[in-house]
mmCIF file of C-alpha atoms in Angstrom:
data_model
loop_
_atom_site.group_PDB
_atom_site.id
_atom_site.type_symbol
_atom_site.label_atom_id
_atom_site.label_comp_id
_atom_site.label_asym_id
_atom_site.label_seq_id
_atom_site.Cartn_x
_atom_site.Cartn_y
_atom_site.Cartn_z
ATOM 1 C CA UNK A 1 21.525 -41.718 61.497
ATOM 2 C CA UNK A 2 19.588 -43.301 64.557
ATOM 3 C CA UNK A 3 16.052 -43.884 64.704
ATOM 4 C CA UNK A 4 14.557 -42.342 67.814
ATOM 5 C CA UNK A 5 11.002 -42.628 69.243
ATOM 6 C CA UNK A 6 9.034 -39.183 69.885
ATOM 7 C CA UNK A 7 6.162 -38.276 72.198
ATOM 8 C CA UNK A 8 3.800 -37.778 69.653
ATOM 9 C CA UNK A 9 4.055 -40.996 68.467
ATOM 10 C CA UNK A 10 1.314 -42.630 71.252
ATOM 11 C CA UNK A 11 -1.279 -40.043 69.305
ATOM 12 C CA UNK A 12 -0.349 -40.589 65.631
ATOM 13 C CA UNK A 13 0.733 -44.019 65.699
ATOM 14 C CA UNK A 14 -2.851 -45.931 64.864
ATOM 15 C CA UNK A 15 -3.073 -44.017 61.768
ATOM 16 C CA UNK A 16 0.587 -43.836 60.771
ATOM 17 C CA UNK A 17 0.935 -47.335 61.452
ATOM 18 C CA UNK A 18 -1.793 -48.423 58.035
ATOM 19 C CA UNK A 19 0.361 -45.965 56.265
ATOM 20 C CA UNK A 20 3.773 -47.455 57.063
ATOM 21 C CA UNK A 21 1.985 -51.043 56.163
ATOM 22 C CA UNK A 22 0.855 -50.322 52.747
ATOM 23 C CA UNK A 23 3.916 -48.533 51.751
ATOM 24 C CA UNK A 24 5.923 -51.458 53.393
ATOM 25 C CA UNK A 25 8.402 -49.797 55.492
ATOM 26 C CA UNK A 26 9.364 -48.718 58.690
ATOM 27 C CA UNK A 27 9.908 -45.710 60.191
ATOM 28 C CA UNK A 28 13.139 -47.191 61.655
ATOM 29 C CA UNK A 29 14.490 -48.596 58.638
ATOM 30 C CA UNK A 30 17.362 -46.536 57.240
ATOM 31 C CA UNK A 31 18.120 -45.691 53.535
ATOM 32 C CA UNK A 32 20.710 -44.693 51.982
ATOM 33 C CA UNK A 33 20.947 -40.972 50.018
ATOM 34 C CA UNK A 34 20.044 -43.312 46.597
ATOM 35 C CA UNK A 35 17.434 -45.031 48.002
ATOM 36 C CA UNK A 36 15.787 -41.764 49.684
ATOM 37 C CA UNK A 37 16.384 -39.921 46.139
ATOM 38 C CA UNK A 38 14.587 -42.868 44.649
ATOM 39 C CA UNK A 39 11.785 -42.750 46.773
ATOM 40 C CA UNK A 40 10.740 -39.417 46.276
ATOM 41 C CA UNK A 41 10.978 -39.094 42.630
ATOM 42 C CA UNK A 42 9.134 -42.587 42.618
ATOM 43 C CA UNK A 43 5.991 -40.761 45.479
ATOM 44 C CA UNK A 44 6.304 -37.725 42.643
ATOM 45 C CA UNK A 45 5.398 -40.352 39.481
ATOM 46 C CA UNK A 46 2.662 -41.959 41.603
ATOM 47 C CA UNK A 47 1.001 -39.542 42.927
ATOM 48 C CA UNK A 48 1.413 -37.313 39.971
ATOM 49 C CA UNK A 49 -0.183 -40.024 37.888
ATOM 50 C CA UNK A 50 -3.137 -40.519 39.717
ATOM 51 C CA UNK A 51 -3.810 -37.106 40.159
ATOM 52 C CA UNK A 52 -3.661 -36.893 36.379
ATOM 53 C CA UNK A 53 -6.007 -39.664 36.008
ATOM 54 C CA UNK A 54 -8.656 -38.171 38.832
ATOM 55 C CA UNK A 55 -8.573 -35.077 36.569
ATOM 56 C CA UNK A 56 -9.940 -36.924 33.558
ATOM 57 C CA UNK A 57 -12.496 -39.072 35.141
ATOM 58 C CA UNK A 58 -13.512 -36.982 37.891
ATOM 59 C CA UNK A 59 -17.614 -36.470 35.740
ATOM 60 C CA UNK A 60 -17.943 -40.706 36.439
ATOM 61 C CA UNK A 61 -16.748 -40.188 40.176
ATOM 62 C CA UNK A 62 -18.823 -39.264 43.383
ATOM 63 C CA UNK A 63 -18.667 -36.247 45.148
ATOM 64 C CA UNK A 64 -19.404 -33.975 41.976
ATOM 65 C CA UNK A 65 -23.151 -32.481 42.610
ATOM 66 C CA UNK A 66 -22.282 -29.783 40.245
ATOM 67 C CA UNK A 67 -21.578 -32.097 37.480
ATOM 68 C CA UNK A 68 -18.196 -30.992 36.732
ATOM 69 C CA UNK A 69 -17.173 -31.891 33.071
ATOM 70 C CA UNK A 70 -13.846 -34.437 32.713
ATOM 71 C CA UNK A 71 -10.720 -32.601 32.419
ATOM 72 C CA UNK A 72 -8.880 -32.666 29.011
ATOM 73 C CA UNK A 73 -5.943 -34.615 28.885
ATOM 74 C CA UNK A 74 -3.487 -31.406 28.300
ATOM 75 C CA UNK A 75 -5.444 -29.004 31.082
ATOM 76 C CA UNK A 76 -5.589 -32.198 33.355
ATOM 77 C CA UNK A 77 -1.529 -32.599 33.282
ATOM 78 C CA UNK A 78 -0.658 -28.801 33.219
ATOM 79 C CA UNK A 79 -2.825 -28.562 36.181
ATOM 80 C CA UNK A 80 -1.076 -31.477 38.008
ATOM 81 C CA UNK A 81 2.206 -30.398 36.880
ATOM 82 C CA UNK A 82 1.810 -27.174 38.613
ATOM 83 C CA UNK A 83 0.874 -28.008 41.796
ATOM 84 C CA UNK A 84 2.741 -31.335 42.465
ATOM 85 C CA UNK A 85 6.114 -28.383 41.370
ATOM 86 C CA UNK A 86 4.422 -26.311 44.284
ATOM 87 C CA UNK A 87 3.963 -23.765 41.323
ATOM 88 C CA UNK A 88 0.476 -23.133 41.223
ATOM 89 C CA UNK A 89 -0.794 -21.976 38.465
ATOM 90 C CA UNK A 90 -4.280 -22.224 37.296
ATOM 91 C CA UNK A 91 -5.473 -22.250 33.958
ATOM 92 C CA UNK A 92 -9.136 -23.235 35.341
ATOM 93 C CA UNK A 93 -11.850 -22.268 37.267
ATOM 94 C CA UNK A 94 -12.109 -24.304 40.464
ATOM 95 C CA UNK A 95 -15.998 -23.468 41.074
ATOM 96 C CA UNK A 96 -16.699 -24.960 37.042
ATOM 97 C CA UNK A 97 -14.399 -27.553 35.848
ATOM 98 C CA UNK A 98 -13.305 -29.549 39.007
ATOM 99 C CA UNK A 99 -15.370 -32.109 41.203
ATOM 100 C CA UNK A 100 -15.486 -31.918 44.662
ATOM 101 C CA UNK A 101 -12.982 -34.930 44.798
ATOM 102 C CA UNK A 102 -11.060 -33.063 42.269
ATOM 103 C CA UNK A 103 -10.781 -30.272 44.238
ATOM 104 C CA UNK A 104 -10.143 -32.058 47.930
ATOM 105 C CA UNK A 105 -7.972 -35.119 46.485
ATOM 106 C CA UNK A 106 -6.201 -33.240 43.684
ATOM 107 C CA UNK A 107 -5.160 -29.426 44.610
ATOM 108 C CA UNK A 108 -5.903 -29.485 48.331
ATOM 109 C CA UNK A 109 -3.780 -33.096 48.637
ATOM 110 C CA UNK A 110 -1.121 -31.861 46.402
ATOM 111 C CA UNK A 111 -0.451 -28.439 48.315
ATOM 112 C CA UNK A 112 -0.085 -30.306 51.397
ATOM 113 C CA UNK A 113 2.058 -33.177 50.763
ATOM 114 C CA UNK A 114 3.531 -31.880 47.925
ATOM 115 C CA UNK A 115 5.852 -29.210 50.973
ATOM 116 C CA UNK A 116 6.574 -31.873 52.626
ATOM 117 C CA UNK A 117 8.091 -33.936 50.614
ATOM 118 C CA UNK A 118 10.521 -30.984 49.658
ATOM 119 C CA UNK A 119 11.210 -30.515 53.148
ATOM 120 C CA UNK A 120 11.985 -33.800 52.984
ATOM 121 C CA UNK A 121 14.430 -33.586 50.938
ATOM 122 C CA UNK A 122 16.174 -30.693 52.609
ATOM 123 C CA UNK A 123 16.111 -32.643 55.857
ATOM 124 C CA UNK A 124 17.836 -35.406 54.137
ATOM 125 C CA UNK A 125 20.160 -32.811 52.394
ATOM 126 C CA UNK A 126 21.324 -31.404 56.134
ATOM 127 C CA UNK A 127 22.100 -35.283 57.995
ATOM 128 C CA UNK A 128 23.723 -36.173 54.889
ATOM 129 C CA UNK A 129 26.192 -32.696 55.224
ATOM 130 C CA UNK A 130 26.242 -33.021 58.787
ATOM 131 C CA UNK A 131 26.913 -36.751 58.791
ATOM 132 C CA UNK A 132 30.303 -36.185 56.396
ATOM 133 C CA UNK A 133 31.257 -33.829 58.848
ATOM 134 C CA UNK A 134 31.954 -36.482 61.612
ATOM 135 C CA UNK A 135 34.454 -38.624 61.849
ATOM 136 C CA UNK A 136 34.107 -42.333 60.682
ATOM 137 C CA UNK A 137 34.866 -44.653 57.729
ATOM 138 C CA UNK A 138 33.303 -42.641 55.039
ATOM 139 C CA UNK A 139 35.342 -40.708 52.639
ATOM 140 C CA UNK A 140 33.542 -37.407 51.288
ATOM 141 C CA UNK A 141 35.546 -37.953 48.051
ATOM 142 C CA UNK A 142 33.690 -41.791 47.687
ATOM 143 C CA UNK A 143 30.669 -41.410 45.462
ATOM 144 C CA UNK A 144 29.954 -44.689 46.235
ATOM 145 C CA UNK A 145 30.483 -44.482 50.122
ATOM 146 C CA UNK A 146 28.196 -41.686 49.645
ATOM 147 C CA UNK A 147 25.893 -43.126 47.682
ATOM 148 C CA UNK A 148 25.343 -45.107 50.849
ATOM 149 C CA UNK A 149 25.171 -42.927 53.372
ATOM 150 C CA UNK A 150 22.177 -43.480 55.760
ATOM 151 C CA UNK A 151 20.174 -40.112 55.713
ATOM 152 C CA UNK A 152 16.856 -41.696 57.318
ATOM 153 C CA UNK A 153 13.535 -42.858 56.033
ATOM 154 C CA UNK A 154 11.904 -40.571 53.206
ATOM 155 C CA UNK A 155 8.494 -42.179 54.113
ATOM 156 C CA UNK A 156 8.809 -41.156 58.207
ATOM 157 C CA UNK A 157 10.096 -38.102 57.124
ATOM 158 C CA UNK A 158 7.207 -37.392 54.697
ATOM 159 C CA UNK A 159 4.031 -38.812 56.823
ATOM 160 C CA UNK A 160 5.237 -37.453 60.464
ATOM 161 C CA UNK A 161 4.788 -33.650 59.734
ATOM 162 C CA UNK A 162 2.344 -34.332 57.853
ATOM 163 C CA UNK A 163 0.055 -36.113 59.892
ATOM 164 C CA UNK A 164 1.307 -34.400 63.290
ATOM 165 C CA UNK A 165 1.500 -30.890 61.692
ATOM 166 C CA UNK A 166 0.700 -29.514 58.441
ATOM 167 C CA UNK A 167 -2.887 -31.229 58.527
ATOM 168 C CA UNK A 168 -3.796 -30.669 62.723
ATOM 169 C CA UNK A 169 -2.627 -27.197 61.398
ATOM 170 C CA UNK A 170 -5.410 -27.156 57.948
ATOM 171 C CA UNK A 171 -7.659 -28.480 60.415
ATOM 172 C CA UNK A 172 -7.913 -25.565 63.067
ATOM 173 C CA UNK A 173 -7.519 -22.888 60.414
ATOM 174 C CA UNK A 174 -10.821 -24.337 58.102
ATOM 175 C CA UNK A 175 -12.578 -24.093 61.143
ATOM 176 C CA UNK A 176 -11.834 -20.442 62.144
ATOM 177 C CA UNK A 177 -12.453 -19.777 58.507
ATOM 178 C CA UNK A 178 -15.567 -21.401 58.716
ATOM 179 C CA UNK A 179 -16.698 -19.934 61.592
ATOM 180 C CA UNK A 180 -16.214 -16.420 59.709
ATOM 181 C CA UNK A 181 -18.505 -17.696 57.374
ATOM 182 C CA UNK A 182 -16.678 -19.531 54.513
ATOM 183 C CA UNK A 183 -18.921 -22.602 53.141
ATOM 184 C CA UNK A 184 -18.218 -25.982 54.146
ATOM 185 C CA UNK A 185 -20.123 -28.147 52.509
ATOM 186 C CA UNK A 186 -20.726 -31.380 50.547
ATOM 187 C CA UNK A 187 -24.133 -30.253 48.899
ATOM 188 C CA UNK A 188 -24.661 -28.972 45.576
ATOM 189 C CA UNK A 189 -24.893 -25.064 45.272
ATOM 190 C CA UNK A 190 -28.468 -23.650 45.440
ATOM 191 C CA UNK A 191 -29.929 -21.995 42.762
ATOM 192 C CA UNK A 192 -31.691 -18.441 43.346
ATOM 193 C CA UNK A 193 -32.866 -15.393 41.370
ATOM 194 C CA UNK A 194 -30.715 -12.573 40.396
ATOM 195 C CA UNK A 195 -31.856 -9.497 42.241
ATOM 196 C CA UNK A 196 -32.791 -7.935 37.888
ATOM 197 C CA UNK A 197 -33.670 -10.471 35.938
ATOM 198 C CA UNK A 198 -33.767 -10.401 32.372
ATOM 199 C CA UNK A 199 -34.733 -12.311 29.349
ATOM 200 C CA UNK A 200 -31.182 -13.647 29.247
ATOM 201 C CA UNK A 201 -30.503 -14.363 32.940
ATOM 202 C CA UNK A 202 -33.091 -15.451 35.761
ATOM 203 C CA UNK A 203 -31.430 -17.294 38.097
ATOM 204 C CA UNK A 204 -28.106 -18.510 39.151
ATOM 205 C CA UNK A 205 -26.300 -21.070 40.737
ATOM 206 C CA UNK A 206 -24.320 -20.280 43.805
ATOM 207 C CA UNK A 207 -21.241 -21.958 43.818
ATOM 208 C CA UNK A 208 -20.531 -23.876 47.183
ATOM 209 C CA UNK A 209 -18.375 -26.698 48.565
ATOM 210 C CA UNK A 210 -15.759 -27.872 51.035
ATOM 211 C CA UNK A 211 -14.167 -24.109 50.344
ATOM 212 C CA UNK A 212 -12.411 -23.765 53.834
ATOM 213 C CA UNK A 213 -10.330 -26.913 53.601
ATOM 214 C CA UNK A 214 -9.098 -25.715 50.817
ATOM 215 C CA UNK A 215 -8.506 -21.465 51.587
ATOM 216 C CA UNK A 216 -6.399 -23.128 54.962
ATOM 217 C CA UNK A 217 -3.962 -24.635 53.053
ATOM 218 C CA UNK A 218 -3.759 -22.086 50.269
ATOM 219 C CA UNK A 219 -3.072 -19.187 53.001
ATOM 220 C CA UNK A 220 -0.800 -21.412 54.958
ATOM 221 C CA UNK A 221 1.435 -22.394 52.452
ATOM 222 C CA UNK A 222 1.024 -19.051 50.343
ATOM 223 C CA UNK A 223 -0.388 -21.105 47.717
ATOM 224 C CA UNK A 224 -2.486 -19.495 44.556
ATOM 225 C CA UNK A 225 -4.472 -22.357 43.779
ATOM 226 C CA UNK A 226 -8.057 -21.066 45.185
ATOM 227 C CA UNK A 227 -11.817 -22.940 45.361
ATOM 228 C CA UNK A 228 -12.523 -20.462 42.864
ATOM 229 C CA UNK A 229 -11.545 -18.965 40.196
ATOM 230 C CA UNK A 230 -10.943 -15.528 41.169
ATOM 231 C CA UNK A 231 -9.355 -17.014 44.728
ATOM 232 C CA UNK A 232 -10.025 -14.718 47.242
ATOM 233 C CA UNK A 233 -11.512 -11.761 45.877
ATOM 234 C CA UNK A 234 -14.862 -13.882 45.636
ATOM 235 C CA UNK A 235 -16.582 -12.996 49.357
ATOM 236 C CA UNK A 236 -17.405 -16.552 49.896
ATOM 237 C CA UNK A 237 -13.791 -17.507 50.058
ATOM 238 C CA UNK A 238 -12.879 -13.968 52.352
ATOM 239 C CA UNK A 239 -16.012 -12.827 53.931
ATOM 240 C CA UNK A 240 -14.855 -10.625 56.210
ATOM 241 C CA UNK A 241 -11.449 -9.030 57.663
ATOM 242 C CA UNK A 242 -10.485 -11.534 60.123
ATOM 243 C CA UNK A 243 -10.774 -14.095 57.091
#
């Protein structure tokens, strides 16, 4: 496969550039199908681990007004399991038991570069099929030959949509949905009085946050992990039709 520039690149270049640095690559440098195989299941340890560990120390970290509780070990890796598998599950209540940095960091990050790095994968899949179909040197019969293979750069083919897409994309969306009222916040919910108090129950503590980030990506990408519990049936999350 050949490396060629796009258009977009003049806009996205100064911050895929830092990117491209730390990771040490090059969007132009090819791998072969090993190498790109190796890469992702080595971006699914790394960032599954320190998901994991932002889980269990999120109480000593900033960003938690609420004063979120650390994760257990167990709920911690079930949780990361499920969305860096894209499957979603919660067995928590956003609103309760995750920091803000939890929440932003851990399921918002995860739901969007979790898809892309499956896409990834497909892409690679279809230049790799595509490529045995030419003519050339390399016999489809040759696991090593296709072993080697060039099939691109997993990295490029990860941080390009990514940047130029999926999160321009999260972007506009949080801001319609904030515009229709969905919080966006870094402050701590307030606290107010229940409309009948009782001996048991005074006040309560409205439950705020950066909500819309995290609602974009969720409807987006069909995803089912919500800012709270309950996802969407809570009206902060869908306050009104259009949201």
């Amino acid at each position: 496969m050949q490396y060629h520039k796009m258009r977009s690149d003049i806009l996205f270049s100064w911050i895929e550039k830092p990117v491209y640095a730390v990771l040490g690559t090059q969007p132009q440098q090819e791998m072969s199908a090993r190498t790109y195989i190796l890469s992702f299941v080595l971006s699914c340890f790394v960032v599954g681990m320190l998901v994991w560990i932002l889980f269990m120390v999120q109480a000593w970290l900033p960003l938690n007004p609420n004063h979120a509780p650390n994760m257990s070990w167990d709920l911690a890796l079930h949780t990361m399991i499920s969305f860096l598998t894209n499957t979603n599950q919660q067995h928590y209540s956003g609103q309760a038991q995750l920091s803000y940095l939890s929440q932003m960091v851990g399921i918002v990050g995860l739901q969007i570069i979790t898809p892309m790095m499956g896409l990834a994968m497909v892409v690679a899949t279809l230049r790799a099929l595509f490529n045995l179909k030419q003519p050339g040197p390399i016999e489809c019969d040759n696991s090593s030959a296709l072993a080697r293979l060039n099939v691109g750069n997993y990295w490029a083919d990860v941080i390009r949509p990514t940047f130029r897409f999926l999160i321009p994309l999260c972007l506009l969306w949080s801001l319609l949905l904030n515009s229709q009222g969905v919080p966006s916040t870094f402050e701590g919910g307030p606290e107010v009085q229940v409309v009948q108090p009782n001996a048991e129950l005074s006040t309560q503590k409205i439950p705020l946050g950066p909500v819309a980030p995290m609602v974009a990506i969720k409807q987006l990408g069909s995803n089912g992990g919500g800012w709270y519990g309950p996802n969407s049936s809570v009206p902060l999350e869908n306050p009104t039709p259009l949201s």
